[in-house]
C-alpha cells in the first residue's frame, strides 16, 4: 500500500511537472504572438486591448514557471503554492477585464458600464478584496473558509463580462460560428472554475489545460477577426470610390432605389437600398456635382422666411443618409461612429471653407454614374 501511494504521488508530480512546462512554453509563445500582432497592427490603431489580453496569457506562463519551481522545491508549503496560483489567476482575470473597454463592439446592457470612468474601480476593488486575503493566507498559513478560493469568484465575475463581450464581438463581425464557439469555451472555463473547489488536482490540471488552450485559441480568433474587419471595412478615399444610381421597377409595381458603391475592399460592388427621400437627396448631390454649380445650401436653425428655399432642411438629413449607407454596406449596428461614420462623411462630403452652410459631394465627376 505504501509503494502504491508513493507511485501515485510520483505520477501526480510528473503530471504537474509536465503541465508546468506546457503552461510555461505554450502561454509564453501565445503572449509573444499576440503582442506581435498588436505591434504590427494595433499599435498603429492606438488600441491597447490586445496588450492587456497578451499580459493575461503571460500570467499563465509565469504561473507555469512557478509550478516547475514548486515541484523541484519539496520544502515549499501548500499555502505558498496555492497562494501563488491564486495570485496569477487573479492577475489574469484583472488583465482580461482591463482589456474590455478597448473592444469595439460591446453589448448594450453592459457597454456603458465597461466604458465608464469607474470601470477601473469596478474591477480593481474586487481584485484587491481577493488579493489581500490571499496574501494573508500565504503569510499566516491559516484559511478562513468564507473567503477561501476568492480567485475563483473573481474569475466568475470576469467570465460573465468576457462571455457577453466575445459573443457581441463575433456576432457584429458576422462570425456566428466563432460566437457559439466562444460561448462553449466560456462554459468550459466556468466548469473548470467550479471543479477547482472540489480539490481534485489531477482532473483540475486536465481541465486547466483544456480551458487555457481553448481560451488562447479564442483570443487568436478574436485578433484575426479584428484584422479581417480592418481589411474589409476600410472606408476608401474619395478618388477611389465610384457611385452608380439606379431605379428598378419591381413586379409588384413599386420602385427600388439602389446605390452601387465600388471601391470598398473586394471585387464586388456594395448594393444599398435607400428610401425615396434619401435617394432623391443623394441624387441631388450627384446632379449638382456633375453640373457647374455643385454646392447645396443647408437651412439655418430658426430660419422663418417662407420666401427663401433651401436644398437641405437641416444637417440631420445628411446624417440620416450616411447612416442608411453604412447600414446597407456593413449591416445595421455593425459599424461605429469613429471608424465608419466620420470617415465616410469625410470621403463623401466637404463643407464650404467660408462656413456659409454649404456642402457638396466630394467624389470626382468621372466616378459618378446616374
mmCIF file of C-alpha atoms in Angstrom:
data_model
loop_
_atom_site.group_PDB
_atom_site.id
_atom_site.type_symbol
_atom_site.label_atom_id
_atom_site.label_comp_id
_atom_site.label_asym_id
_atom_site.label_seq_id
_atom_site.Cartn_x
_atom_site.Cartn_y
_atom_site.Cartn_z
ATOM 1 C CA UNK A 1 0.000 0.000 0.000
ATOM 2 C CA UNK A 2 2.883 2.351 0.834
ATOM 3 C CA UNK A 3 4.554 1.648 -2.526
ATOM 4 C CA UNK A 4 1.253 2.227 -4.313
ATOM 5 C CA UNK A 5 0.761 5.543 -2.533
ATOM 6 C CA UNK A 6 4.317 6.608 -3.421
ATOM 7 C CA UNK A 7 3.745 5.565 -7.019
ATOM 8 C CA UNK A 8 0.544 7.639 -7.233
ATOM 9 C CA UNK A 9 2.298 10.624 -5.663
ATOM 10 C CA UNK A 10 5.179 10.313 -8.134
ATOM 11 C CA UNK A 11 2.723 10.151 -11.027
ATOM 12 C CA UNK A 12 0.937 13.246 -9.731
ATOM 13 C CA UNK A 13 4.244 15.106 -9.573
ATOM 14 C CA UNK A 14 5.124 14.082 -13.131
ATOM 15 C CA UNK A 15 1.742 15.238 -14.429
ATOM 16 C CA UNK A 16 2.014 18.617 -12.702
ATOM 17 C CA UNK A 17 5.664 18.913 -13.843
ATOM 18 C CA UNK A 18 4.627 18.263 -17.449
ATOM 19 C CA UNK A 19 1.707 20.690 -17.084
ATOM 20 C CA UNK A 20 4.039 23.368 -15.722
ATOM 21 C CA UNK A 21 6.386 23.119 -18.714
ATOM 22 C CA UNK A 22 3.422 23.042 -21.109
ATOM 23 C CA UNK A 23 1.910 26.131 -19.496
ATOM 24 C CA UNK A 24 5.226 27.991 -19.449
ATOM 25 C CA UNK A 25 6.145 27.342 -23.084
ATOM 26 C CA UNK A 26 2.736 27.451 -24.814
ATOM 27 C CA UNK A 27 1.450 30.516 -22.981
ATOM 28 C CA UNK A 28 4.759 32.343 -23.435
ATOM 29 C CA UNK A 29 4.588 31.660 -27.170
ATOM 30 C CA UNK A 30 0.961 32.851 -27.264
ATOM 31 C CA UNK A 31 1.916 36.017 -25.351
ATOM 32 C CA UNK A 32 4.677 36.856 -27.844
ATOM 33 C CA UNK A 33 2.427 36.092 -30.830
ATOM 34 C CA UNK A 34 -0.455 38.254 -29.556
ATOM 35 C CA UNK A 35 1.974 41.052 -28.775
ATOM 36 C CA UNK A 36 3.469 40.744 -32.275
ATOM 37 C CA UNK A 37 0.025 41.151 -33.867
ATOM 38 C CA UNK A 38 -0.517 44.249 -31.749
ATOM 39 C CA UNK A 39 2.931 45.609 -32.630
ATOM 40 C CA UNK A 40 2.266 45.378 -36.369
ATOM 41 C CA UNK A 41 -1.395 46.471 -36.373
ATOM 42 C CA UNK A 42 -2.838 47.530 -33.017
ATOM 43 C CA UNK A 43 -0.032 49.962 -32.234
ATOM 44 C CA UNK A 44 -0.892 51.991 -35.336
ATOM 45 C CA UNK A 45 -4.555 51.982 -34.295
ATOM 46 C CA UNK A 46 -3.622 53.129 -30.771
ATOM 47 C CA UNK A 47 -5.536 50.089 -29.485
ATOM 48 C CA UNK A 48 -4.113 48.571 -26.279
ATOM 49 C CA UNK A 49 -6.815 45.969 -25.695
ATOM 50 C CA UNK A 50 -4.679 43.240 -27.194
ATOM 51 C CA UNK A 51 -1.777 44.188 -24.918
ATOM 52 C CA UNK A 52 -3.948 43.503 -21.851
ATOM 53 C CA UNK A 53 -5.065 40.165 -23.329
ATOM 54 C CA UNK A 54 -1.439 39.247 -24.037
ATOM 55 C CA UNK A 55 -0.481 40.124 -20.452
ATOM 56 C CA UNK A 56 -3.306 37.914 -19.158
ATOM 57 C CA UNK A 57 -1.814 34.982 -21.095
ATOM 58 C CA UNK A 58 1.657 35.871 -19.772
ATOM 59 C CA UNK A 59 0.308 35.388 -16.239
ATOM 60 C CA UNK A 60 -0.431 31.760 -17.110
ATOM 61 C CA UNK A 61 3.111 31.343 -18.434
ATOM 62 C CA UNK A 62 4.621 32.730 -15.229
ATOM 63 C CA UNK A 63 2.286 30.507 -13.225
ATOM 64 C CA UNK A 64 3.685 27.528 -15.161
ATOM 65 C CA UNK A 65 7.227 28.572 -14.210
ATOM 66 C CA UNK A 66 6.170 28.658 -10.563
ATOM 67 C CA UNK A 67 4.659 25.148 -10.906
ATOM 68 C CA UNK A 68 8.025 23.839 -12.124
ATOM 69 C CA UNK A 69 9.854 25.551 -9.284
ATOM 70 C CA UNK A 70 7.472 24.243 -6.640
ATOM 71 C CA UNK A 71 7.752 20.659 -7.903
ATOM 72 C CA UNK A 72 11.556 20.815 -7.664
ATOM 73 C CA UNK A 73 11.406 22.503 -4.244
ATOM 74 C CA UNK A 74 9.909 20.000 -1.831
ATOM 75 C CA UNK A 75 10.268 22.375 1.119
ATOM 76 C CA UNK A 76 7.602 24.789 -0.138
ATOM 77 C CA UNK A 77 4.353 24.658 1.845
ATOM 78 C CA UNK A 78 0.966 24.072 0.243
ATOM 79 C CA UNK A 79 -0.210 27.530 1.386
ATOM 80 C CA UNK A 80 2.579 29.197 -0.592
ATOM 81 C CA UNK A 81 1.950 27.084 -3.697
ATOM 82 C CA UNK A 82 -1.794 27.640 -3.739
ATOM 83 C CA UNK A 83 -1.301 31.284 -2.855
ATOM 84 C CA UNK A 84 0.887 31.973 -5.895
ATOM 85 C CA UNK A 85 -1.544 30.076 -8.122
ATOM 86 C CA UNK A 86 -4.344 32.317 -6.857
ATOM 87 C CA UNK A 87 -2.278 35.487 -7.376
ATOM 88 C CA UNK A 88 -1.503 34.705 -11.016
ATOM 89 C CA UNK A 89 -5.116 33.665 -11.581
ATOM 90 C CA UNK A 90 -6.305 36.980 -10.128
ATOM 91 C CA UNK A 91 -3.883 38.966 -12.285
ATOM 92 C CA UNK A 92 -5.020 37.015 -15.348
ATOM 93 C CA UNK A 93 -8.645 37.930 -14.644
ATOM 94 C CA UNK A 94 -7.755 41.574 -13.936
ATOM 95 C CA UNK A 95 -5.911 41.993 -17.250
ATOM 96 C CA UNK A 96 -8.804 40.439 -19.171
ATOM 97 C CA UNK A 97 -11.225 42.875 -17.524
ATOM 98 C CA UNK A 98 -8.921 45.824 -18.301
ATOM 99 C CA UNK A 99 -8.945 44.823 -21.981
ATOM 100 C CA UNK A 100 -12.744 45.011 -22.319
ATOM 101 C CA UNK A 101 -13.085 48.832 -22.685
ATOM 102 C CA UNK A 102 -10.901 48.595 -25.789
ATOM 103 C CA UNK A 103 -13.294 46.223 -27.561
ATOM 104 C CA UNK A 104 -15.034 47.915 -30.492
ATOM 105 C CA UNK A 105 -18.381 46.141 -30.016
ATOM 106 C CA UNK A 106 -19.886 45.917 -26.544
ATOM 107 C CA UNK A 107 -23.318 44.576 -25.507
ATOM 108 C CA UNK A 108 -25.825 47.380 -24.990
ATOM 109 C CA UNK A 109 -26.867 46.392 -21.407
ATOM 110 C CA UNK A 110 -23.293 46.471 -20.050
ATOM 111 C CA UNK A 111 -21.475 48.608 -22.626
ATOM 112 C CA UNK A 112 -21.947 51.863 -20.717
ATOM 113 C CA UNK A 113 -20.599 50.216 -17.541
ATOM 114 C CA UNK A 114 -17.447 48.935 -19.247
ATOM 115 C CA UNK A 115 -16.830 52.272 -20.993
ATOM 116 C CA UNK A 116 -17.440 54.344 -17.865
ATOM 117 C CA UNK A 117 -14.603 56.058 -15.998
ATOM 118 C CA UNK A 118 -15.497 53.956 -12.943
ATOM 119 C CA UNK A 119 -14.615 50.660 -14.657
ATOM 120 C CA UNK A 120 -11.125 50.673 -13.134
ATOM 121 C CA UNK A 121 -12.741 50.823 -9.674
ATOM 122 C CA UNK A 122 -15.386 48.222 -10.552
ATOM 123 C CA UNK A 123 -12.680 45.686 -11.427
ATOM 124 C CA UNK A 124 -9.911 46.976 -9.139
ATOM 125 C CA UNK A 125 -11.697 46.931 -5.788
ATOM 126 C CA UNK A 126 -12.828 43.260 -6.052
ATOM 127 C CA UNK A 127 -9.281 42.417 -7.186
ATOM 128 C CA UNK A 128 -7.784 43.961 -4.052
ATOM 129 C CA UNK A 129 -10.510 42.377 -1.906
ATOM 130 C CA UNK A 130 -9.464 38.973 -3.320
ATOM 131 C CA UNK A 131 -5.708 39.603 -3.288
ATOM 132 C CA UNK A 132 -5.239 40.763 0.300
ATOM 133 C CA UNK A 133 -6.817 37.677 1.968
ATOM 134 C CA UNK A 134 -4.731 35.501 -0.370
ATOM 135 C CA UNK A 135 -1.527 37.219 0.750
ATOM 136 C CA UNK A 136 -2.664 36.909 4.382
ATOM 137 C CA UNK A 137 -3.249 33.180 3.902
ATOM 138 C CA UNK A 138 0.265 32.735 2.442
ATOM 139 C CA UNK A 139 1.902 34.583 5.347
ATOM 140 C CA UNK A 140 -0.143 33.236 8.276
ATOM 141 C CA UNK A 141 -0.797 29.733 6.952
ATOM 142 C CA UNK A 142 -4.406 29.853 8.114
ATOM 143 C CA UNK A 143 -7.522 29.684 5.966
ATOM 144 C CA UNK A 144 -10.867 31.358 6.574
ATOM 145 C CA UNK A 145 -13.393 29.136 4.815
ATOM 146 C CA UNK A 146 -15.705 32.027 3.923
ATOM 147 C CA UNK A 147 -13.044 33.774 1.847
ATOM 148 C CA UNK A 148 -11.216 30.717 0.561
ATOM 149 C CA UNK A 149 -10.616 30.496 -3.229
ATOM 150 C CA UNK A 150 -11.512 34.141 -3.866
ATOM 151 C CA UNK A 151 -9.726 33.939 -7.219
ATOM 152 C CA UNK A 152 -12.496 31.545 -8.343
ATOM 153 C CA UNK A 153 -15.227 34.084 -7.533
ATOM 154 C CA UNK A 154 -13.273 36.836 -9.271
ATOM 155 C CA UNK A 155 -12.929 34.526 -12.277
ATOM 156 C CA UNK A 156 -16.731 34.077 -12.331
ATOM 157 C CA UNK A 157 -17.077 37.861 -12.393
ATOM 158 C CA UNK A 158 -14.566 38.047 -15.274
ATOM 159 C CA UNK A 159 -16.150 35.258 -17.316
ATOM 160 C CA UNK A 160 -19.627 36.813 -17.208
ATOM 161 C CA UNK A 161 -18.368 40.065 -18.749
ATOM 162 C CA UNK A 162 -15.931 38.340 -21.127
ATOM 163 C CA UNK A 163 -18.596 35.939 -22.401
ATOM 164 C CA UNK A 164 -21.025 38.717 -23.308
ATOM 165 C CA UNK A 165 -18.305 40.811 -24.972
ATOM 166 C CA UNK A 166 -16.909 37.910 -27.033
ATOM 167 C CA UNK A 167 -20.425 36.953 -28.172
ATOM 168 C CA UNK A 168 -21.164 40.526 -29.248
ATOM 169 C CA UNK A 169 -17.793 40.990 -30.952
ATOM 170 C CA UNK A 170 -18.069 37.890 -33.125
ATOM 171 C CA UNK A 171 -21.741 38.446 -33.973
ATOM 172 C CA UNK A 172 -21.169 42.054 -35.048
ATOM 173 C CA UNK A 173 -18.362 40.829 -37.302
ATOM 174 C CA UNK A 174 -20.777 38.286 -38.819
ATOM 175 C CA UNK A 175 -18.844 35.302 -37.403
ATOM 176 C CA UNK A 176 -21.676 33.292 -35.837
ATOM 177 C CA UNK A 177 -19.727 30.025 -35.616
ATOM 178 C CA UNK A 178 -17.000 31.717 -33.581
ATOM 179 C CA UNK A 179 -19.647 33.376 -31.394
ATOM 180 C CA UNK A 180 -21.092 29.965 -30.471
ATOM 181 C CA UNK A 181 -17.583 28.534 -30.057
ATOM 182 C CA UNK A 182 -16.671 31.329 -27.638
ATOM 183 C CA UNK A 183 -19.864 30.556 -25.682
ATOM 184 C CA UNK A 184 -18.835 26.884 -25.378
ATOM 185 C CA UNK A 185 -15.327 27.934 -24.346
ATOM 186 C CA UNK A 186 -16.672 30.165 -21.570
ATOM 187 C CA UNK A 187 -18.832 27.280 -20.324
ATOM 188 C CA UNK A 188 -15.769 25.006 -20.184
ATOM 189 C CA UNK A 189 -13.868 27.621 -18.198
ATOM 190 C CA UNK A 190 -16.812 28.005 -15.800
ATOM 191 C CA UNK A 191 -16.908 24.226 -15.253
ATOM 192 C CA UNK A 192 -13.160 24.242 -14.572
ATOM 193 C CA UNK A 193 -13.537 27.033 -12.031
ATOM 194 C CA UNK A 194 -16.379 25.209 -10.272
ATOM 195 C CA UNK A 195 -14.344 21.992 -10.330
ATOM 196 C CA UNK A 196 -11.469 23.862 -8.685
ATOM 197 C CA UNK A 197 -13.499 23.943 -5.491
ATOM 198 C CA UNK A 198 -13.544 20.119 -5.406
ATOM 199 C CA UNK A 199 -9.809 19.870 -4.723
ATOM 200 C CA UNK A 200 -9.178 17.066 -7.260
ATOM 201 C CA UNK A 201 -5.777 18.169 -8.593
ATOM 202 C CA UNK A 202 -5.382 15.636 -11.406
ATOM 203 C CA UNK A 203 -8.689 16.307 -13.093
ATOM 204 C CA UNK A 204 -8.295 20.021 -12.368
ATOM 205 C CA UNK A 205 -4.958 20.004 -14.199
ATOM 206 C CA UNK A 206 -6.647 18.402 -17.207
ATOM 207 C CA UNK A 207 -9.494 20.945 -17.111
ATOM 208 C CA UNK A 208 -6.990 23.804 -16.795
ATOM 209 C CA UNK A 209 -5.020 22.637 -19.831
ATOM 210 C CA UNK A 210 -8.227 22.324 -21.874
ATOM 211 C CA UNK A 211 -9.739 25.687 -20.991
ATOM 212 C CA UNK A 212 -6.457 27.612 -21.273
ATOM 213 C CA UNK A 213 -5.821 26.156 -24.718
ATOM 214 C CA UNK A 214 -9.389 26.949 -25.782
ATOM 215 C CA UNK A 215 -9.277 30.496 -24.439
ATOM 216 C CA UNK A 216 -5.939 31.210 -26.130
ATOM 217 C CA UNK A 217 -7.390 29.990 -29.441
ATOM 218 C CA UNK A 218 -10.423 32.254 -28.919
ATOM 219 C CA UNK A 219 -8.087 35.199 -28.283
ATOM 220 C CA UNK A 220 -6.277 34.481 -31.545
ATOM 221 C CA UNK A 221 -9.600 34.112 -33.388
ATOM 222 C CA UNK A 222 -10.632 37.476 -31.922
ATOM 223 C CA UNK A 223 -7.377 39.078 -33.071
ATOM 224 C CA UNK A 224 -7.744 37.655 -36.589
ATOM 225 C CA UNK A 225 -11.401 38.741 -36.777
ATOM 226 C CA UNK A 226 -10.229 42.241 -35.852
ATOM 227 C CA UNK A 227 -7.633 42.121 -38.638
ATOM 228 C CA UNK A 228 -10.292 40.807 -41.031
ATOM 229 C CA UNK A 229 -12.617 43.675 -40.141
ATOM 230 C CA UNK A 230 -9.874 46.242 -40.639
ATOM 231 C CA UNK A 231 -9.188 44.781 -44.089
ATOM 232 C CA UNK A 232 -12.829 44.548 -45.190
ATOM 233 C CA UNK A 233 -14.325 47.639 -43.590
ATOM 234 C CA UNK A 234 -11.847 50.242 -44.734
ATOM 235 C CA UNK A 235 -13.570 53.384 -45.994
ATOM 236 C CA UNK A 236 -11.963 54.211 -49.375
ATOM 237 C CA UNK A 237 -10.668 57.633 -50.372
ATOM 238 C CA UNK A 238 -12.889 59.937 -52.410
ATOM 239 C CA UNK A 239 -10.876 59.351 -55.589
ATOM 240 C CA UNK A 240 -11.213 55.557 -55.216
ATOM 241 C CA UNK A 241 -14.983 55.463 -54.625
ATOM 242 C CA UNK A 242 -17.414 55.043 -57.539
ATOM 243 C CA UNK A 243 -21.169 55.726 -57.305
ATOM 244 C CA UNK A 244 -23.962 54.429 -59.533
ATOM 245 C CA UNK A 245 -27.613 55.477 -59.087
ATOM 246 C CA UNK A 246 -30.343 53.070 -60.245
ATOM 247 C CA UNK A 247 -34.130 52.907 -60.086
ATOM 248 C CA UNK A 248 -35.582 49.470 -60.747
ATOM 249 C CA UNK A 249 -39.266 48.726 -61.340
ATOM 250 C CA UNK A 250 -40.324 45.654 -59.343
ATOM 251 C CA UNK A 251 -43.012 43.171 -60.384
ATOM 252 C CA UNK A 252 -45.169 44.478 -57.527
ATOM 253 C CA UNK A 253 -45.218 47.896 -59.177
ATOM 254 C CA UNK A 254 -43.008 49.513 -56.544
ATOM 255 C CA UNK A 255 -39.735 51.242 -57.371
ATOM 256 C CA UNK A 256 -36.460 50.088 -55.834
ATOM 257 C CA UNK A 257 -33.910 52.856 -55.243
ATOM 258 C CA UNK A 258 -30.362 51.481 -55.366
ATOM 259 C CA UNK A 259 -26.909 52.932 -54.838
ATOM 260 C CA UNK A 260 -23.991 50.840 -56.138
ATOM 261 C CA UNK A 261 -20.686 51.626 -54.440
ATOM 262 C CA UNK A 262 -17.406 50.380 -55.873
ATOM 263 C CA UNK A 263 -14.050 50.901 -54.192
ATOM 264 C CA UNK A 264 -14.513 49.053 -50.922
ATOM 265 C CA UNK A 265 -12.179 46.052 -50.352
ATOM 266 C CA UNK A 266 -13.219 43.144 -52.568
ATOM 267 C CA UNK A 267 -14.120 42.929 -56.225
ATOM 268 C CA UNK A 268 -17.904 43.135 -55.819
ATOM 269 C CA UNK A 269 -19.902 46.351 -55.698
ATOM 270 C CA UNK A 270 -21.754 47.135 -52.479
ATOM 271 C CA UNK A 271 -25.501 47.485 -53.140
ATOM 272 C CA UNK A 272 -27.524 49.757 -50.844
ATOM 273 C CA UNK A 273 -31.288 50.366 -50.865
ATOM 274 C CA UNK A 274 -32.412 53.862 -49.927
ATOM 275 C CA UNK A 275 -35.777 55.371 -49.139
ATOM 276 C CA UNK A 276 -37.206 57.667 -51.842
ATOM 277 C CA UNK A 277 -36.431 60.780 -49.779
ATOM 278 C CA UNK A 278 -32.788 59.859 -49.117
ATOM 279 C CA UNK A 279 -32.305 58.608 -52.683
ATOM 280 C CA UNK A 280 -33.589 61.955 -54.057
ATOM 281 C CA UNK A 281 -31.256 63.834 -51.702
ATOM 282 C CA UNK A 282 -28.238 61.773 -52.740
ATOM 283 C CA UNK A 283 -29.219 62.147 -56.403
ATOM 284 C CA UNK A 284 -29.392 65.908 -55.920
ATOM 285 C CA UNK A 285 -25.826 65.857 -54.579
ATOM 286 C CA UNK A 286 -24.680 63.855 -57.612
ATOM 287 C CA UNK A 287 -26.508 66.075 -60.130
ATOM 288 C CA UNK A 288 -25.004 69.214 -58.636
ATOM 289 C CA UNK A 289 -21.541 67.619 -58.680
ATOM 290 C CA UNK A 290 -21.925 66.879 -62.379
ATOM 291 C CA UNK A 291 -23.079 70.433 -63.063
ATOM 292 C CA UNK A 292 -21.100 73.647 -62.829
ATOM 293 C CA UNK A 293 -22.875 74.697 -59.626
ATOM 294 C CA UNK A 294 -22.278 71.818 -57.198
ATOM 295 C CA UNK A 295 -22.916 73.352 -53.750
ATOM 296 C CA UNK A 296 -26.079 72.630 -51.744
ATOM 297 C CA UNK A 297 -27.207 75.064 -49.083
ATOM 298 C CA UNK A 298 -28.387 73.939 -45.653
ATOM 299 C CA UNK A 299 -31.232 75.792 -43.961
ATOM 300 C CA UNK A 300 -30.100 77.644 -40.810
ATOM 301 C CA UNK A 301 -31.743 76.902 -37.498
ATOM 302 C CA UNK A 302 -34.784 79.036 -36.566
ATOM 303 C CA UNK A 303 -34.968 80.466 -40.089
ATOM 304 C CA UNK A 304 -38.561 81.637 -40.681
ATOM 305 C CA UNK A 305 -38.665 83.475 -44.044
ATOM 306 C CA UNK A 306 -41.100 81.424 -46.223
ATOM 307 C CA UNK A 307 -39.941 83.049 -49.453
ATOM 308 C CA UNK A 308 -36.429 81.570 -49.161
ATOM 309 C CA UNK A 309 -35.974 77.906 -50.116
ATOM 310 C CA UNK A 310 -33.025 75.684 -49.256
ATOM 311 C CA UNK A 311 -31.673 72.455 -50.752
ATOM 312 C CA UNK A 312 -31.366 70.742 -47.368
ATOM 313 C CA UNK A 313 -33.674 71.383 -44.414
ATOM 314 C CA UNK A 314 -31.109 70.528 -41.696
ATOM 315 C CA UNK A 315 -27.838 68.696 -41.035
ATOM 316 C CA UNK A 316 -29.714 65.628 -39.817
ATOM 317 C CA UNK A 317 -30.758 64.806 -43.387
ATOM 318 C CA UNK A 318 -27.125 64.287 -44.338
ATOM 319 C CA UNK A 319 -26.540 62.206 -41.186
ATOM 320 C CA UNK A 320 -29.569 60.012 -41.961
ATOM 321 C CA UNK A 321 -28.194 59.467 -45.462
ATOM 322 C CA UNK A 322 -24.800 58.404 -44.080
ATOM 323 C CA UNK A 323 -26.409 56.031 -41.567
ATOM 324 C CA UNK A 324 -28.529 54.394 -44.291
ATOM 325 C CA UNK A 325 -25.455 53.919 -46.476
ATOM 326 C CA UNK A 326 -23.488 52.349 -43.603
ATOM 327 C CA UNK A 327 -26.410 50.055 -42.678
ATOM 328 C CA UNK A 328 -26.540 48.883 -46.283
ATOM 329 C CA UNK A 329 -22.787 48.352 -46.643
ATOM 330 C CA UNK A 330 -21.885 46.826 -43.263
ATOM 331 C CA UNK A 331 -25.232 45.839 -41.737
ATOM 332 C CA UNK A 332 -27.293 47.575 -39.069
ATOM 333 C CA UNK A 333 -25.317 48.232 -35.864
ATOM 334 C CA UNK A 334 -22.195 46.646 -37.425
ATOM 335 C CA UNK A 335 -20.340 49.947 -37.643
ATOM 336 C CA UNK A 336 -19.112 52.635 -35.284
ATOM 337 C CA UNK A 337 -19.068 56.431 -35.446
ATOM 338 C CA UNK A 338 -15.322 56.715 -35.015
ATOM 339 C CA UNK A 339 -14.232 54.064 -37.520
ATOM 340 C CA UNK A 340 -17.008 54.297 -40.118
ATOM 341 C CA UNK A 341 -19.423 57.233 -39.880
ATOM 342 C CA UNK A 342 -16.864 60.029 -39.597
ATOM 343 C CA UNK A 343 -14.513 58.594 -42.276
ATOM 344 C CA UNK A 344 -17.430 58.069 -44.703
ATOM 345 C CA UNK A 345 -18.611 61.634 -44.118
ATOM 346 C CA UNK A 346 -15.108 62.881 -44.911
ATOM 347 C CA UNK A 347 -14.956 60.709 -48.031
ATOM 348 C CA UNK A 348 -18.344 61.702 -49.444
ATOM 349 C CA UNK A 349 -18.836 65.349 -48.496
ATOM 350 C CA UNK A 350 -16.967 68.571 -47.967
ATOM 351 C CA UNK A 351 -18.122 71.800 -46.381
ATOM 352 C CA UNK A 352 -17.518 75.263 -47.762
ATOM 353 C CA UNK A 353 -14.409 76.931 -46.327
ATOM 354 C CA UNK A 354 -16.421 80.124 -45.902
ATOM 355 C CA UNK A 355 -18.595 78.355 -43.304
ATOM 356 C CA UNK A 356 -21.746 79.547 -45.083
ATOM 357 C CA UNK A 357 -23.687 76.304 -44.510
ATOM 358 C CA UNK A 358 -22.850 74.938 -47.960
ATOM 359 C CA UNK A 359 -21.999 71.307 -48.660
ATOM 360 C CA UNK A 360 -21.215 69.309 -51.771
ATOM 361 C CA UNK A 361 -20.320 65.802 -52.902
ATOM 362 C CA UNK A 362 -16.565 65.188 -52.814
ATOM 363 C CA UNK A 363 -16.488 62.278 -55.281
ATOM 364 C CA UNK A 364 -14.854 63.162 -58.642
ATOM 365 C CA UNK A 365 -17.305 63.722 -61.517
ATOM 366 C CA UNK A 366 -15.912 60.842 -63.546
ATOM 367 C CA UNK A 367 -16.680 58.439 -60.662
ATOM 368 C CA UNK A 368 -20.421 59.211 -60.707
ATOM 369 C CA UNK A 369 -22.963 57.459 -62.910
ATOM 370 C CA UNK A 370 -26.628 58.498 -62.944
#
